[in-house]
């Protein structure tokens, strides 16, 4: 798809939402920020549920808003997943799924909803009323209902926020499947760093109605002015390929570009793409490849630049691992002793990393 | 027990109550919907006007209507101009008065049940390609169904029980404006307590039956 272009100015509870963005036409774009930053409002503006007094919105080749002229929400080809599912309580699951389908022109309609029903695992629920579903089931039905109208874009407003920890774990794999299988772009609003790290390929950060950062997730996470912390600490994420296994040691071999990483065994298929998160504090630097160490992963990287960290003793070093940014937290003293400067090739030792499945 | 005059009053009362309820469904639904979705001064003013019959003595309402619909009142002038004469002491006049008198009993339960539907399901329907009228018919109305039933029952029973307005505006003309409550009053005035008892008993039984039915409706709600 041709990508998304949006510009909105909108008076919003005490401050103005003022955002201009060009977003990719595929993959998951996470809209991330603290509550009250305007991220849900942004999503509602895209859906047309909120009317901006001025704006521009283009999804692919369709213009949905230009100046003050805007298309009514029911005329936009969107799928919208609400935080609290918002299923119709007077209809069964099946009737909920068919509600939107019936209102489509025949050439917009999916030939059958069967693949969707199976994708979200809701076949057994079709005859039930929403009141007899668990929170996780409700959210899966809501996702299926949103996709049943064959939308151009899927808008998701914190679909996991209303669920407890166990229900989140139940629904998250389905979201990952969507992320892999859907060809339409997904706009995913969340305040959860975990969900961003696991799902997003593109990241938009909002604060007080303004854009703080926007770009591919690797770049945003390693920005020179403010390395964004997803949760506790500065980190980097990579999409690695499963290259094989060392069964006797229960290790999985991952490949990033031409280099290999060893991680603990994890259920996944060979050649699958898997996301890895490495915290900056778990990366140390050495001038030569170390031997006689318990650390397994040694990566050859190039130093891009050095950023001052929050504490004066520490620096964040931006490294290039096969073209992708990797952050390392080290002390200024170490940098001076080792004479590390931008442009040098060094070895990054990674103590531990998280597989995000 | 009941004389043919009594039966005539019962028939007239039922005709008045069902006509009034039908008209109020048509008139009250858009008002209630608008009140449930609006904010601001105009909404508050309209809500107050709708509620006036709740606190105004029926005789006062009846008096003003009599003045307005009489030969020299504005409504009277209009009805004479379109050639249907004046409305007081006719069945249509009684219907107009009942519609105004029972308006809050239709609008308020409807408004409450529309408010209870909330923005969520309506917005979901909008993202699923339903136009505003479509989502009103397929989401708001079914979800508000228990409230709609309550509104209908309240309006009907309240119209059955109306007395003061009828007396001011319709007088006491058999088969035209002598409804059950007026008939009971007549019996008592004439010291015919037996006949008053019979009709009063009918109204009491009717009221109880209706309220009993409403409890059952309320308990059923929108079940699984």
XYZ file of C-alpha atoms in Angstrom:
581
model
C 0.000 0.000 0.000
C 0.941 3.554 -0.668
C 1.516 4.619 2.903
C -0.371 6.908 5.222
C -0.146 10.648 5.485
C -1.837 12.579 8.238
C -1.872 16.076 9.663
C -4.180 17.036 12.493
C -4.724 20.037 14.699
C -7.373 19.394 17.256
C -8.352 21.085 20.508
C -8.216 18.386 23.143
C -8.792 18.462 26.920
C -6.579 21.363 27.889
C -4.014 21.155 25.110
C -3.859 21.001 21.350
C -3.078 17.832 19.525
C -0.809 18.936 16.703
C 0.673 16.098 14.715
C 1.949 15.559 11.181
C 3.100 12.086 10.181
C 3.957 9.940 7.206
C 3.580 6.275 8.121
C 4.420 3.047 6.289
C 1.660 1.251 4.397
C 2.329 -2.064 6.117
C 3.442 -3.473 9.445
C 2.601 -2.364 12.963
C 3.016 1.296 13.839
C 2.882 1.669 17.610
C 1.590 4.999 18.912
C 3.218 5.179 22.311
C 3.014 7.630 25.174
C 1.743 8.205 28.710
C -2.002 8.352 29.311
C -3.474 11.685 28.290
C -0.833 12.311 25.609
C -3.474 12.287 22.872
C -2.713 8.891 21.338
C -6.267 7.580 21.529
C -7.534 10.907 20.170
C -5.159 10.513 17.228
C -6.639 7.087 16.506
C -10.192 8.437 16.777
C -9.314 11.216 14.339
C -8.112 8.622 11.834
C -11.380 6.699 12.321
C -13.475 9.859 12.018
C -15.017 9.281 15.467
C -13.556 12.652 16.431
C -13.737 15.579 14.027
C -10.601 17.714 13.703
C -11.346 21.307 12.785
C -8.542 21.113 10.287
C -6.530 18.245 8.995
C -5.473 16.012 6.184
C -5.662 12.231 6.061
C -4.673 9.968 3.208
C -4.725 6.178 3.520
C -3.116 4.683 0.431
C -4.830 6.449 -2.450
C -7.971 7.423 -0.520
C -8.280 10.876 0.998
C -10.511 10.770 4.079
C -10.064 14.312 5.273
C -8.911 17.455 3.521
C -9.210 20.716 5.419
C -12.575 20.733 7.130
C -14.187 18.337 4.649
C -14.233 14.886 6.169
C -15.628 11.496 5.316
C -18.137 10.144 7.872
C -16.737 7.247 9.940
C -19.152 4.712 8.442
C -17.835 5.505 4.971
C -14.185 4.823 5.889
C -12.703 1.401 5.220
C -11.376 0.903 8.726
C -11.321 -1.869 11.267
C -11.413 -0.504 14.827
C -10.657 -2.512 17.949
C -11.756 -0.739 21.118
C -10.030 -1.065 24.456
C -13.096 -2.687 26.014
C -14.114 -4.692 22.916
C -17.492 -2.982 22.602
C -19.269 -6.034 21.247
C -23.020 -5.725 20.692
C -24.521 -7.405 23.781
C -27.826 -8.175 22.053
C -26.163 -10.183 19.264
C -24.328 -13.515 19.240
C -20.647 -13.662 18.315
C -21.577 -14.744 14.807
C -24.080 -11.898 14.418
C -21.440 -9.491 15.706
C -19.068 -10.696 12.982
C -21.726 -10.373 10.289
C -22.938 -6.916 11.383
C -20.359 -5.042 9.344
C -20.068 -7.571 6.511
C -23.722 -7.157 5.599
C -23.197 -3.449 5.089
C -20.365 -3.805 2.585
C -20.696 -3.499 -1.171
C -20.453 -6.956 -2.728
C -17.037 -6.266 -4.258
C -15.604 -5.252 -0.870
C -16.834 -8.358 0.899
C -14.547 -11.227 1.917
C -15.579 -14.460 0.173
C -15.782 -16.184 3.567
C -15.045 -15.406 7.209
C -13.775 -18.947 7.898
C -10.032 -18.145 7.751
C -10.583 -15.203 10.095
C -12.603 -17.297 12.540
C -9.804 -19.878 12.596
C -7.019 -17.303 12.758
C -8.478 -15.940 16.004
C -9.626 -19.293 17.318
C -13.240 -18.322 17.927
C -15.099 -21.086 16.073
C -16.397 -22.608 19.301
C -17.743 -19.241 20.446
C -19.875 -18.351 17.430
C -23.271 -19.034 19.025
C -22.513 -17.371 22.355
C -23.550 -13.948 23.577
C -20.752 -11.526 24.583
C -21.861 -11.721 28.235
C -20.754 -15.385 28.242
C -17.216 -14.709 26.969
C -14.038 -14.115 28.951
C -12.216 -10.805 28.497
C -9.636 -12.392 26.206
C -12.294 -14.104 24.103
C -14.190 -10.861 23.781
C -11.110 -9.070 22.508
C -10.398 -11.839 19.968
C -13.981 -11.589 18.697
C -13.622 -7.794 18.506
C -10.477 -8.183 16.381
C -12.226 -10.657 14.079
C -15.222 -8.326 13.795
C -12.978 -5.414 12.850
C -11.197 -7.483 10.185
C -14.441 -8.960 8.828
C -15.198 -5.683 7.033
C -12.046 -6.165 4.937
C -10.525 -2.822 6.009
C -7.704 -0.813 4.454
C -6.212 -0.167 7.887
C -6.619 -1.753 11.302
C -6.852 0.660 14.230
C -6.286 -0.823 17.681
C -6.822 1.206 20.847
C -4.926 -0.483 23.702
C -6.520 -3.861 22.948
C -4.750 -5.514 25.891
C -5.002 -2.740 28.483
C -8.281 -3.920 29.998
C -7.065 -7.518 30.384
C -5.291 -9.106 33.346
C -1.822 -10.632 32.934
C -3.029 -14.128 32.028
C -5.554 -12.873 29.488
C -2.835 -10.675 27.942
C -0.695 -13.757 27.427
C -3.675 -15.453 25.816
C -4.322 -12.668 23.276
C -0.755 -11.570 22.489
C 0.094 -14.570 20.268
C -2.913 -13.718 18.100
C -1.632 -10.167 17.717
C 1.738 -11.537 16.619
C 0.015 -13.705 14.051
C -1.800 -10.636 12.728
C 1.465 -8.730 12.591
C 2.951 -11.501 10.406
C -0.046 -12.299 8.231
C -1.914 -9.051 7.649
C -1.023 -7.052 4.579
C -2.794 -3.908 5.762
C -1.111 -1.433 8.097
C -1.932 -1.595 11.803
C -2.020 1.504 13.978
C -1.558 0.234 17.509
C -2.080 2.596 20.443
C -0.455 1.516 23.688
C 1.271 2.743 26.823
C 2.962 -0.621 27.364
C 6.702 -0.752 26.497
C 6.462 -4.545 26.292
C 3.818 -4.468 23.592
C 5.834 -1.930 21.608
C 8.974 -4.060 21.825
C 7.125 -7.189 20.779
C 4.875 -5.933 18.017
C 6.020 -2.668 16.498
C 8.058 -2.170 13.372
C 7.516 1.583 13.387
C 7.205 3.771 16.469
C 5.458 7.087 17.059
C 5.967 8.684 20.473
C 3.565 11.379 21.685
C 3.748 13.627 24.731
C 1.264 16.383 25.544
C -0.274 16.236 22.094
C 3.068 16.701 20.307
C 5.271 14.333 18.399
C 8.398 13.379 20.358
C 9.777 10.808 17.955
C 8.745 8.914 14.861
C 10.577 6.330 12.773
C 11.525 2.677 12.397
C 11.684 1.193 15.879
C 15.460 0.515 15.880
C 16.202 4.112 15.004
C 13.794 5.633 17.504
C 15.177 3.466 20.310
C 18.725 4.678 19.688
C 18.140 8.356 19.038
C 21.063 10.530 20.004
C 19.084 13.125 21.947
C 16.976 10.854 24.088
C 17.423 7.122 23.887
C 13.857 6.106 24.612
C 13.475 3.648 27.364
C 10.948 0.929 26.819
C 10.427 0.109 30.438
C 13.358 0.011 32.820
C 16.272 0.939 30.603
C 17.662 1.984 27.254
C 17.580 -0.947 24.862
C 17.882 -2.034 21.248
C 15.737 -4.462 19.299
C 16.684 -6.700 16.370
C 14.810 -8.979 14.068
C 16.952 -12.121 13.927
C 16.532 -15.326 11.938
C 16.547 -18.730 13.627
C 19.615 -20.453 12.159
C 19.666 -23.720 14.073
C 19.976 -25.406 17.416
C 22.604 -26.898 19.710
C 20.366 -29.483 21.348
C 22.931 -30.885 23.815
C 23.395 -27.410 25.359
C 19.729 -26.406 24.916
C 20.739 -23.371 22.894
C 19.227 -21.669 19.886
C 21.429 -20.126 17.189
C 20.165 -16.808 15.781
C 21.602 -14.882 12.873
C 21.709 -11.102 12.531
C 23.272 -10.260 9.186
C 26.421 -12.386 9.067
C 26.813 -12.802 12.817
C 25.507 -15.411 15.192
C 23.976 -15.170 18.639
C 23.372 -17.990 21.077
C 20.321 -17.843 23.294
C 18.428 -20.262 25.479
C 16.153 -22.704 23.697
C 12.762 -21.334 22.793
C 9.949 -23.021 20.878
C 10.098 -21.734 17.302
C 10.644 -22.967 13.771
C 13.869 -22.840 11.793
C 14.154 -19.787 9.552
C 11.478 -18.022 11.612
C 12.021 -14.337 12.265
C 12.271 -13.622 15.926
C 12.604 -10.353 17.791
C 15.421 -9.881 20.295
C 15.705 -7.099 22.841
C 19.099 -6.239 24.304
C 19.349 -3.845 27.233
C 22.180 -1.294 26.987
C 23.425 -2.265 30.457
C 23.923 -5.888 29.344
C 26.380 -4.905 26.619
C 30.083 -4.382 27.376
C 32.908 -3.465 25.016
C 36.357 -4.930 24.324
C 39.102 -4.029 21.835
C 39.857 -7.681 21.055
C 37.687 -10.715 21.005
C 37.803 -12.070 24.541
C 38.565 -15.642 25.414
C 38.400 -17.126 28.851
C 35.062 -15.515 29.630
C 31.692 -17.008 30.415
C 29.987 -14.680 27.992
C 28.894 -16.527 24.853
C 27.987 -13.734 22.511
C 30.700 -11.615 20.949
C 29.637 -9.347 18.132
C 31.845 -7.359 15.829
C 30.508 -3.808 15.726
C 31.514 -0.313 14.703
C 31.330 2.658 17.080
C 28.956 5.318 15.728
C 29.024 7.901 18.503
C 28.970 8.436 22.245
C 25.990 9.967 24.060
C 26.007 11.339 27.591
C 23.895 9.124 29.839
C 21.730 10.274 32.740
C 24.507 9.738 35.285
C 27.704 11.777 34.662
C 29.935 8.719 35.111
C 28.240 6.828 32.320
C 27.959 7.036 28.560
C 25.733 5.342 26.034
C 27.724 4.143 23.055
C 25.861 3.750 19.798
C 27.212 0.829 17.834
C 26.384 -0.385 14.383
C 25.693 -4.109 14.230
C 25.392 -4.981 10.560
C 23.798 -1.583 9.985
C 21.347 -1.752 12.914
C 21.903 0.335 16.024
C 22.999 -1.389 19.255
C 23.345 0.569 22.513
C 25.981 -0.181 25.147
C 26.191 1.470 28.560
C 29.760 1.885 29.784
C 31.641 4.331 32.016
C 33.517 7.320 30.603
C 36.602 5.999 32.347
C 36.452 2.739 30.366
C 36.056 4.695 27.145
C 39.147 6.781 27.979
C 41.245 3.803 29.094
C 40.356 1.817 25.978
C 40.586 4.897 23.736
C 37.237 4.158 22.116
C 36.287 6.743 19.479
C 33.660 6.911 16.727
C 34.605 4.908 13.644
C 36.556 2.203 15.524
C 35.688 -1.478 15.225
C 35.288 -3.113 18.608
C 33.746 -6.239 20.106
C 30.425 -6.018 21.891
C 29.862 -8.683 24.531
C 26.212 -9.396 25.224
C 25.529 -10.948 28.581
C 21.849 -11.617 28.196
C 18.958 -10.771 25.925
C 15.219 -11.267 25.803
C 13.478 -13.178 23.037
C 10.205 -11.518 22.212
C 8.874 -14.513 20.239
C -72.016 -4.881 38.095
C -70.804 -2.554 35.337
C -73.435 -0.686 33.393
C -73.239 0.039 29.692
C -72.302 3.599 30.613
C -69.372 2.243 32.610
C -68.301 0.059 29.693
C -68.527 3.076 27.440
C -66.195 4.970 29.772
C -63.735 2.051 29.820
C -63.744 1.803 25.997
C -63.182 5.541 25.687
C -60.378 5.478 28.239
C -58.579 2.643 26.440
C -58.989 4.436 23.099
C -57.593 7.654 24.550
C -54.665 5.919 26.258
C -53.625 3.887 23.219
C -53.940 6.860 20.835
C -51.899 9.023 23.196
C -49.224 6.330 23.657
C -48.922 5.782 19.903
C -48.551 9.509 19.209
C -46.062 9.917 22.054
C -43.852 7.111 20.709
C -43.573 9.055 17.466
C -43.133 12.483 19.083
C -41.197 11.453 22.195
C -38.527 9.221 20.641
C -36.720 11.954 18.670
C -36.977 14.337 21.652
C -35.589 11.701 24.040
C -32.782 10.785 21.597
C -31.816 14.407 21.168
C -31.849 15.018 24.938
C -29.689 11.932 25.498
C -27.012 13.111 23.012
C -26.924 16.864 23.666
C -25.272 19.268 26.088
C -25.821 22.914 26.918
C -28.468 25.501 27.704
C -30.933 24.597 24.958
C -30.953 20.969 26.033
C -31.567 21.929 29.668
C -34.389 24.261 28.654
C -36.071 21.562 26.572
C -35.640 19.010 29.374
C -37.322 21.432 31.807
C -40.238 22.108 29.448
C -40.765 18.362 28.973
C -40.821 17.875 32.759
C -43.282 20.693 33.524
C -46.414 18.446 33.492
C -44.832 16.420 36.328
C -45.152 19.313 38.781
C -47.881 21.485 37.309
C -51.385 20.867 38.763
C -53.439 19.180 35.997
C -56.117 21.816 36.390
C -53.578 24.525 35.546
C -52.442 22.702 32.428
C -56.078 22.081 31.512
C -56.941 25.730 32.050
C -54.170 27.011 29.787
C -55.053 24.465 27.117
C -58.698 25.482 27.315
C -57.695 29.106 26.777
C -55.311 28.286 23.929
C -57.626 25.901 22.106
C -60.770 27.966 22.689
C -62.381 30.122 20.012
C -60.214 33.165 20.836
C -56.970 31.285 21.633
C -54.101 30.882 19.130
C -54.623 27.133 18.656
C -58.355 27.671 18.401
C -57.840 30.332 15.745
C -55.643 27.943 13.798
C -58.030 24.964 14.038
C -60.929 27.159 12.938
C -58.869 28.519 10.061
C -58.130 25.016 8.739
C -61.829 24.238 9.102
C -62.040 21.700 11.944
C -63.662 24.013 14.494
C -62.355 24.213 18.038
C -60.946 21.305 20.061
C -62.230 21.635 23.658
C -64.994 19.149 24.510
C -63.981 16.840 21.633
C -62.027 13.576 21.604
C -59.139 15.050 19.520
C -58.899 17.879 22.053
C -58.581 15.289 24.793
C -55.824 13.532 22.836
C -53.836 16.769 22.431
C -54.140 17.464 26.162
C -53.134 13.888 27.086
C -50.097 14.009 24.809
C -48.815 17.108 26.610
C -49.788 15.821 30.033
C -48.061 12.430 29.564
C -45.034 13.713 27.639
C -42.536 13.343 30.530
C -43.718 9.790 31.206
C -42.669 8.862 27.669
C -39.577 11.027 27.244
C -37.854 10.481 30.574
C -37.674 6.652 30.567
C -36.715 6.711 26.877
C -34.000 9.264 27.533
C -32.600 7.260 30.456
C -32.451 4.068 28.419
C -30.837 5.830 25.437
C -28.253 7.297 27.790
C -27.585 3.823 29.183
C -26.787 2.546 25.678
C -23.732 4.799 25.806
C -21.393 5.952 23.071
C -19.451 2.663 22.849
C -21.815 0.396 20.896
C -22.868 3.291 18.666
C -19.250 4.054 17.779
C -18.567 0.376 17.148
C -21.503 0.338 14.736
C -20.156 3.453 13.005
C -16.801 1.741 12.401
C -18.751 -1.220 10.992
C -20.291 0.872 8.214
C -23.664 1.610 9.811
C -25.121 5.046 8.993
C -26.558 7.123 11.878
C -30.164 5.992 11.234
C -29.007 2.395 10.713
C -27.172 2.353 14.055
C -30.124 3.908 15.834
C -32.449 1.200 14.497
C -30.113 -1.798 14.845
C -28.150 -0.921 18.010
C -29.800 1.816 20.100
C -33.407 0.581 19.806
C -32.699 -3.096 20.619
C -30.435 -2.160 23.530
C -33.003 0.320 24.856
C -35.897 -2.140 24.429
C -36.644 -2.616 28.159
C -36.735 1.173 28.640
C -38.967 1.570 25.605
C -41.421 -0.955 27.037
C -41.366 0.883 30.375
C -41.996 4.207 28.643
C -44.992 2.788 26.769
C -46.521 1.242 29.882
C -45.948 4.363 31.988
C -47.515 6.589 29.351
C -50.503 4.310 28.882
C -51.274 3.895 32.577
C -50.679 7.536 33.327
C -53.157 8.534 30.611
C -55.688 6.057 31.988
C -55.405 7.730 35.374
C -55.720 11.315 34.156
C -58.561 13.331 35.679
C -58.011 17.053 36.153
C -57.016 17.889 32.609
C -59.940 15.936 31.207
C -62.384 17.651 33.492
C -61.094 21.125 32.582
C -60.901 20.499 28.878
C -63.246 17.693 27.940
C -65.981 18.125 30.465
C -68.140 15.122 31.030
C -69.740 14.097 27.737
C -70.621 10.375 27.477
C -68.704 8.530 24.690
C -66.746 11.727 23.909
C -64.883 12.756 26.979
C -66.280 10.849 29.968
C -63.320 8.616 30.864
C -63.274 6.118 33.743
C -61.831 8.501 36.325
C -64.509 11.090 35.564
C -67.206 8.397 35.646
C -66.068 7.340 39.120
C -66.227 10.956 40.256
C -69.787 11.169 38.917
C -70.821 8.019 40.776
C -69.447 9.393 44.014
C -71.149 12.760 43.485
C -74.403 10.863 43.020
C -73.766 8.760 46.194
C -73.673 5.590 44.055
C -70.829 4.062 46.015
C -71.466 0.531 44.733
C -70.917 1.540 41.115
C -67.933 3.680 42.106
C -66.475 0.644 43.905
C -66.831 -1.558 40.843
C -65.070 0.863 38.485
C -62.432 1.831 41.035
C -61.758 -1.881 41.565
C -61.231 -2.310 37.827
C -58.665 0.534 37.770
C -56.880 -0.804 40.844
C -56.634 -4.309 39.377
C -55.449 -2.853 36.088
C -52.733 -0.758 37.734
C -51.489 -3.681 39.781
C -51.411 -6.004 36.774
C -49.431 -3.478 34.742
C -46.848 -2.838 37.463
C -46.499 -6.572 38.046
C -45.857 -7.066 34.331
C -43.271 -4.283 34.359
C -41.337 -5.921 37.167
C -41.115 -9.091 35.116
C -39.989 -7.100 32.081
C -37.322 -5.360 34.119
C -35.971 -8.584 35.546
C -35.674 -10.158 32.101
C -33.720 -7.248 30.617
C -31.240 -8.094 27.850
C -30.362 -11.584 29.003
C -28.019 -14.109 27.413
